[in-house]
PDB file of C-alpha atoms in Angstrom:
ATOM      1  CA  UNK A   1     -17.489 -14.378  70.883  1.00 59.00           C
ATOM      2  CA  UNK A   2     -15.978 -15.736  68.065  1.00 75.00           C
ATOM      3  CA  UNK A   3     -13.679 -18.620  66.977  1.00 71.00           C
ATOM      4  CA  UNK A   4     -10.839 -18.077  64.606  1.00 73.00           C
ATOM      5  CA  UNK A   5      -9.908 -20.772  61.982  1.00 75.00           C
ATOM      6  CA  UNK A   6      -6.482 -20.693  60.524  1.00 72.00           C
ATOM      7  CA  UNK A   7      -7.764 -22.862  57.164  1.00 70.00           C
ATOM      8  CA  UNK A   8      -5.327 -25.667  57.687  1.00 74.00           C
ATOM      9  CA  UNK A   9      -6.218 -28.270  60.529  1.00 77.00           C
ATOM     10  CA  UNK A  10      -8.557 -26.208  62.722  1.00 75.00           C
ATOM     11  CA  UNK A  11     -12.002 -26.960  63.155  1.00 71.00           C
ATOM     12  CA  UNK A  12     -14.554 -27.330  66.068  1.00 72.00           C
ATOM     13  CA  UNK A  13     -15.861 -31.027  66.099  1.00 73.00           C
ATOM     14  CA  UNK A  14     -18.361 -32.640  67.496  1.00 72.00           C
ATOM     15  CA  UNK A  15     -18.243 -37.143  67.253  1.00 70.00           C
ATOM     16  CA  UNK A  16     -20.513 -38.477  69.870  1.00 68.00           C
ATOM     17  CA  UNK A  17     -23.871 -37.404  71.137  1.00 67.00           C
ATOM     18  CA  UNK A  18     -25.336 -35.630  68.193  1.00 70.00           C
ATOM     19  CA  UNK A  19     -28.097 -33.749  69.300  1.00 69.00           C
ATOM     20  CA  UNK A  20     -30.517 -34.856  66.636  1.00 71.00           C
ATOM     21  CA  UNK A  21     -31.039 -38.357  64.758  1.00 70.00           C
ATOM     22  CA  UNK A  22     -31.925 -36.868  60.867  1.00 73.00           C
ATOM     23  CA  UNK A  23     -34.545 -34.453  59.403  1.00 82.00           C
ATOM     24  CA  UNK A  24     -36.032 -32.513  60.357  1.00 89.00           C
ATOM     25  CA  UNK A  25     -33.729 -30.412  62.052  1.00 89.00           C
ATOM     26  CA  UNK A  26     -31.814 -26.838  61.623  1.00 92.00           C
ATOM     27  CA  UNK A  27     -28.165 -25.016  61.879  1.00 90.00           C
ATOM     28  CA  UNK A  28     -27.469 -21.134  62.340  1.00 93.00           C
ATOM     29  CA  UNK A  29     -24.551 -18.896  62.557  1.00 89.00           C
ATOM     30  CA  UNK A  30     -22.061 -16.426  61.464  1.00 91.00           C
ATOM     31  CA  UNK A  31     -19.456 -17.121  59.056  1.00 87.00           C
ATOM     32  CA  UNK A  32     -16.186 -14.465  58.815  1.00 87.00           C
ATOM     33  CA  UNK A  33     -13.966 -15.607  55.882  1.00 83.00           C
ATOM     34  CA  UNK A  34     -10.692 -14.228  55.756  1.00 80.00           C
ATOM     35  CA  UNK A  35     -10.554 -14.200  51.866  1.00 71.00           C
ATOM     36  CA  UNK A  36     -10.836 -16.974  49.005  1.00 65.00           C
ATOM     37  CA  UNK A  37      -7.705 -16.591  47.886  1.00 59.00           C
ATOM     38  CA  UNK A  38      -5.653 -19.855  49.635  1.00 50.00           C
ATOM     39  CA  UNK A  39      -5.575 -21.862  47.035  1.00 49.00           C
ATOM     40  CA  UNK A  40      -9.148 -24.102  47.937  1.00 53.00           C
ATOM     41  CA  UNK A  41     -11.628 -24.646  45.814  1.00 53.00           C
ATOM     42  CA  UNK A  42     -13.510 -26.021  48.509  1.00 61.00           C
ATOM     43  CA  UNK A  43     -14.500 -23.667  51.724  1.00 67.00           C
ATOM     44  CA  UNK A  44     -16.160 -26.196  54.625  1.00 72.00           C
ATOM     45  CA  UNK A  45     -18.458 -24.480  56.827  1.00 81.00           C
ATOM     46  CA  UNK A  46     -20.798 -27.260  58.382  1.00 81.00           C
ATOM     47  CA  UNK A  47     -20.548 -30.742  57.940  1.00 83.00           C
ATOM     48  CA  UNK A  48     -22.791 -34.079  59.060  1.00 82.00           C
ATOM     49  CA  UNK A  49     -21.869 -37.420  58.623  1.00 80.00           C
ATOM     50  CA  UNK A  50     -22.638 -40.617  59.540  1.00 79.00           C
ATOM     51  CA  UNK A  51     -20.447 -43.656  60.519  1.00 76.00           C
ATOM     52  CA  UNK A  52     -20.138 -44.935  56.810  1.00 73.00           C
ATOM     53  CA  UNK A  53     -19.865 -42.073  54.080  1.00 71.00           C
ATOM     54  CA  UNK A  54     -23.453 -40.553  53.751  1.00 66.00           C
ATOM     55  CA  UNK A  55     -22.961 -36.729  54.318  1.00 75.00           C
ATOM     56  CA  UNK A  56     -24.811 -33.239  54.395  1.00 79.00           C
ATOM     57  CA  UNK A  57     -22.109 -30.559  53.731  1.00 83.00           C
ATOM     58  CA  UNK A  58     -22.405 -27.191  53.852  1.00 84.00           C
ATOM     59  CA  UNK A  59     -19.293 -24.758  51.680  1.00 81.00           C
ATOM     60  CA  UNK A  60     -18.555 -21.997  49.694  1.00 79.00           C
ATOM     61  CA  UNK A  61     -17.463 -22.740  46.337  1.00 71.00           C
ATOM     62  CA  UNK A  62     -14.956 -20.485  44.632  1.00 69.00           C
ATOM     63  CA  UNK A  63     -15.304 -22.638  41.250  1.00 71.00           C
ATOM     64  CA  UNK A  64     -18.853 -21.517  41.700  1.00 72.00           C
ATOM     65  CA  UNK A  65     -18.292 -18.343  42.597  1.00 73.00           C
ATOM     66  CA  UNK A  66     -18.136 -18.577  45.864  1.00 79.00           C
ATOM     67  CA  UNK A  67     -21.602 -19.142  46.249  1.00 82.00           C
ATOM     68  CA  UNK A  68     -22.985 -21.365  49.232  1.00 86.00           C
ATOM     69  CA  UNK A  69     -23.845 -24.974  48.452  1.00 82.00           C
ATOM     70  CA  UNK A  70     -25.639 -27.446  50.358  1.00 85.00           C
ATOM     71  CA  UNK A  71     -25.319 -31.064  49.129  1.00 82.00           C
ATOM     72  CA  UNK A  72     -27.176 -34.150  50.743  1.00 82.00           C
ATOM     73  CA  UNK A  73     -24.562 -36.975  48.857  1.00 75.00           C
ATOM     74  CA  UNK A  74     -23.911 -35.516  45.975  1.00 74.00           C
ATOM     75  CA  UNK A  75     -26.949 -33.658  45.135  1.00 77.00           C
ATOM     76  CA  UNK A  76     -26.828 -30.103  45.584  1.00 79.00           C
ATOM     77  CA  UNK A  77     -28.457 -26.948  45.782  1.00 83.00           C
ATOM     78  CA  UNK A  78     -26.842 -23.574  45.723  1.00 85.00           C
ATOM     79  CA  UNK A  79     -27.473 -20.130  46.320  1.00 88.00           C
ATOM     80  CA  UNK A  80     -27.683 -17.541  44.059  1.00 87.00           C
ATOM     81  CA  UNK A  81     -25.528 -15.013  45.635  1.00 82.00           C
ATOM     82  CA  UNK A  82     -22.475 -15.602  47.096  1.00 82.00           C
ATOM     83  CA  UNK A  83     -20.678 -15.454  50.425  1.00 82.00           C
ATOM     84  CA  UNK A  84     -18.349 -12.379  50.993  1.00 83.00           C
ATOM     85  CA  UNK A  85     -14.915 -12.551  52.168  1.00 82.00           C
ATOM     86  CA  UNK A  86     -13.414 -10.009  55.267  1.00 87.00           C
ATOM     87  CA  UNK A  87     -17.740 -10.250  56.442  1.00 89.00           C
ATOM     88  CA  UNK A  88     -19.769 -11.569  58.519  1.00 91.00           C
ATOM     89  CA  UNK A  89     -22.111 -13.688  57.044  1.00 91.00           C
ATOM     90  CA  UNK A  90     -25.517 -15.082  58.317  1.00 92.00           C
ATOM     91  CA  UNK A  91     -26.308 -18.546  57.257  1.00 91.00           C
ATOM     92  CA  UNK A  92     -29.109 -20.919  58.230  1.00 93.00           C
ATOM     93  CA  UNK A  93     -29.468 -24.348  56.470  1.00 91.00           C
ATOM     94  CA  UNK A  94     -32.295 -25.660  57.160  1.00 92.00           C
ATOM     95  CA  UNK A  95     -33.333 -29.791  56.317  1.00 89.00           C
ATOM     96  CA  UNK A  96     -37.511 -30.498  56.785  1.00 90.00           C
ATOM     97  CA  UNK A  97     -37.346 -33.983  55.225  1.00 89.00           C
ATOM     98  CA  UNK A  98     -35.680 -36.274  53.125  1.00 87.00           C
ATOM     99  CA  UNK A  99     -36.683 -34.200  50.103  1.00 89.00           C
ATOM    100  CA  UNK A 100     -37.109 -30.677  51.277  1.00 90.00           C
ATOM    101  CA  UNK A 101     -33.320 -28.817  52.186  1.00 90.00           C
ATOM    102  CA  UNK A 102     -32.885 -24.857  51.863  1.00 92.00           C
ATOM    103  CA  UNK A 103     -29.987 -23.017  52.859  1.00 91.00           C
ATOM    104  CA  UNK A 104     -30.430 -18.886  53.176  1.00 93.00           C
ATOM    105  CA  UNK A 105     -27.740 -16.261  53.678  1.00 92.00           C
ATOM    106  CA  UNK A 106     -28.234 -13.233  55.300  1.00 92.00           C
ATOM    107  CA  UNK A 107     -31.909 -14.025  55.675  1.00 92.00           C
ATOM    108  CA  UNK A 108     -32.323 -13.779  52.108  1.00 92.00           C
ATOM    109  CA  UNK A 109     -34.899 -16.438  51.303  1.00 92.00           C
ATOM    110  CA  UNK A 110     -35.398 -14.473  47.420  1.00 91.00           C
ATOM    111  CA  UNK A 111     -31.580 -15.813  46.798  1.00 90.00           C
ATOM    112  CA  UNK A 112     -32.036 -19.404  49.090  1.00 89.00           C
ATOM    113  CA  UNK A 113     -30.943 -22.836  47.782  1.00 88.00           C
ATOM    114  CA  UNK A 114     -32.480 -25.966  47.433  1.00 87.00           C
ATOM    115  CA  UNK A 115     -36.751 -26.269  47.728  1.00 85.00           C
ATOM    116  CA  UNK A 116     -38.968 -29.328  47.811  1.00 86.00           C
ATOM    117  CA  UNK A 117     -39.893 -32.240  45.914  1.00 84.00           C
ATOM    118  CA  UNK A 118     -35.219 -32.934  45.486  1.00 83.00           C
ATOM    119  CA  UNK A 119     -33.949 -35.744  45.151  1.00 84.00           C
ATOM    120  CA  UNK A 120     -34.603 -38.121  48.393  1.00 85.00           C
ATOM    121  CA  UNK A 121     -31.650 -38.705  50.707  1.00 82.00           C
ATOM    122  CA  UNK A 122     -31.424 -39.406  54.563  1.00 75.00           C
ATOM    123  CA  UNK A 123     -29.247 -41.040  56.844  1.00 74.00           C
ATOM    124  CA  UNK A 124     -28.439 -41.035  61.206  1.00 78.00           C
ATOM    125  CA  UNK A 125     -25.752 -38.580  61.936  1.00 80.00           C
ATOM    126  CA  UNK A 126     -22.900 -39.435  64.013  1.00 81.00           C
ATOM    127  CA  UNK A 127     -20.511 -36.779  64.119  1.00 80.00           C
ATOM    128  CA  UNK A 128     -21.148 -33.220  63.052  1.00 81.00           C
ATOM    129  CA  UNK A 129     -18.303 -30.248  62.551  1.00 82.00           C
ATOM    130  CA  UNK A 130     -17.897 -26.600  61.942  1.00 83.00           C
ATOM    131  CA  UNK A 131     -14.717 -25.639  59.452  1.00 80.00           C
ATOM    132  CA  UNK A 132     -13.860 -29.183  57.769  1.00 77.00           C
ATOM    133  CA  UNK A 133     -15.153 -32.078  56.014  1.00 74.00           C
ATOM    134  CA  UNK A 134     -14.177 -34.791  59.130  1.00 72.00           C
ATOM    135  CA  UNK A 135     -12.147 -36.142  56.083  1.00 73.00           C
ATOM    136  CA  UNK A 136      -8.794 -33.823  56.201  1.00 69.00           C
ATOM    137  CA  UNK A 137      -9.927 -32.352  52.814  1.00 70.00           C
ATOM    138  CA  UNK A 138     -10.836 -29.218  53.389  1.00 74.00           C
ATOM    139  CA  UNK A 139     -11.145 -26.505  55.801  1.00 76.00           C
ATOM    140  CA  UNK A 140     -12.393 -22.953  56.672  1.00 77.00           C
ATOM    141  CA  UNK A 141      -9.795 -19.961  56.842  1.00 80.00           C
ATOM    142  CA  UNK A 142     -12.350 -17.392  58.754  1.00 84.00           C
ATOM    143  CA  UNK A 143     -14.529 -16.852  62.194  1.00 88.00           C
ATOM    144  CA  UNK A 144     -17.334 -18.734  63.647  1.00 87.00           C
ATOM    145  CA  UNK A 145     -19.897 -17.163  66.149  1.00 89.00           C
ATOM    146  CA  UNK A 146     -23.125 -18.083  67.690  1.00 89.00           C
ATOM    147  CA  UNK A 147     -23.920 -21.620  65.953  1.00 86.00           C
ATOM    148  CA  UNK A 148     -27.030 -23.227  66.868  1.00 88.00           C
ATOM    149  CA  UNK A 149     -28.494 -26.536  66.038  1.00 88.00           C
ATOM    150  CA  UNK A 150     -32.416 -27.154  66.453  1.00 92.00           C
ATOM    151  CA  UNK A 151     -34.091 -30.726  66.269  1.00 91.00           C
ATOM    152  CA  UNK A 152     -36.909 -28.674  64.031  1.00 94.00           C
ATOM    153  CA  UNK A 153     -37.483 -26.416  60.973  1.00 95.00           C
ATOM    154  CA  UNK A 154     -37.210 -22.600  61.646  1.00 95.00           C
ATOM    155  CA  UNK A 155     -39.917 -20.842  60.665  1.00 95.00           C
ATOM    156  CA  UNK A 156     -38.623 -17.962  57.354  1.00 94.00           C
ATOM    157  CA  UNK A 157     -39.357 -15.249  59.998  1.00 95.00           C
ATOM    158  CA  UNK A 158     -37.105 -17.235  62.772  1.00 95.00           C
ATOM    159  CA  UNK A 159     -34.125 -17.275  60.465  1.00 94.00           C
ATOM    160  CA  UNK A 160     -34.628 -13.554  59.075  1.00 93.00           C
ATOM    161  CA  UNK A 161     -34.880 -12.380  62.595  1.00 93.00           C
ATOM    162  CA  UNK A 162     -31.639 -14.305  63.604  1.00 93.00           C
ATOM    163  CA  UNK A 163     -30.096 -12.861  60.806  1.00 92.00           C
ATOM    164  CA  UNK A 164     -30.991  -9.212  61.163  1.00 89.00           C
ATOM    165  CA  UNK A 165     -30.551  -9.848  65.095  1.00 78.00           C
ATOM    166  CA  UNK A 166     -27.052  -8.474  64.676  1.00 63.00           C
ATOM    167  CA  UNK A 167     -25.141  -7.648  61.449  1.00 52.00           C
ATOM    168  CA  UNK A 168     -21.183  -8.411  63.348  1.00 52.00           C
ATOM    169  CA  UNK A 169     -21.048 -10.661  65.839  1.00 53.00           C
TER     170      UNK A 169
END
């Protein structure tokens, strides 16, 4: 089952009792977006924050052609294929450790962002989301399905079997 976002004030939100306290940990799902035409430059899917301003965000860039970043503060790492509109997309973003963050759509490590040895950056999350920035800034016009958060790293197999577990949710 799916949720539908309408890309203006929708979102699904989570502020107390997240389920993990920093790396390592990992977050899976499907992403439907209606198109990348709205007028954002900036297309949330996950979002972590803490009580201050330290963040790991999770979008689709269409000034980067639409491909899928992953910033921890404002360092990021980006895939090098992008996210397709009006289809379900897999994607799996997975932080080991202060230093090591990767995120992978459809399974496809060959095209993943981010690596080891980056730029150092952890904080405690307080408040996670799905489909906005927990700011009011931005927000996803599209479907979630079947999001999962782990307190541990998925193995490369795990995520390429959640990803070819179903190509439509």
């Amino acid at each position: 089952m799916s949720r539908d976002l309408d890309g203006t004030t929708q979102s699904l939100q989570r502020t107390a009792g997240v389920p993990v306290s920093g790396p390592p940990f990992t977050v899976a799902g499907w992403f439907y977006p209606d198109d990348f035409t709205a007028g954002y430059i900036w297309y949330e899917l996950f979002v972590m924050r803490d009580a201050g301003s330290s963040v790991f965000e999770c979008g689709c860039d269409q000034s980067d052609s639409n491909r899928v970043g992953l910033y921890a503060g404002s360092n990021a790492s980006l895939t090098t294929t992008p996210l397709i509109a009006a289809t379900w997309n897999h994607l799996c973003i997975i932080i080991a450790s202060a230093t090591e963050r990767h995120v992978i759509v459809n399974g496809d490590w060959a095209t993943k962002g981010g690596g080891t040895g980056l730029t150092s950056y952890t904080f405690t999350p307080t408040r996670f989301a799905f489909g906005t920035d927990l700011v009011g800034g931005s927000f996803l016009d599209g479907k979630l399905a079947e999001f999962a958060l782990w307190n541990r790293v998925l193995t490369r197999n795990e995520t390429i079997v959640l990803a070819q577990r179903r190509r439509a949710p």
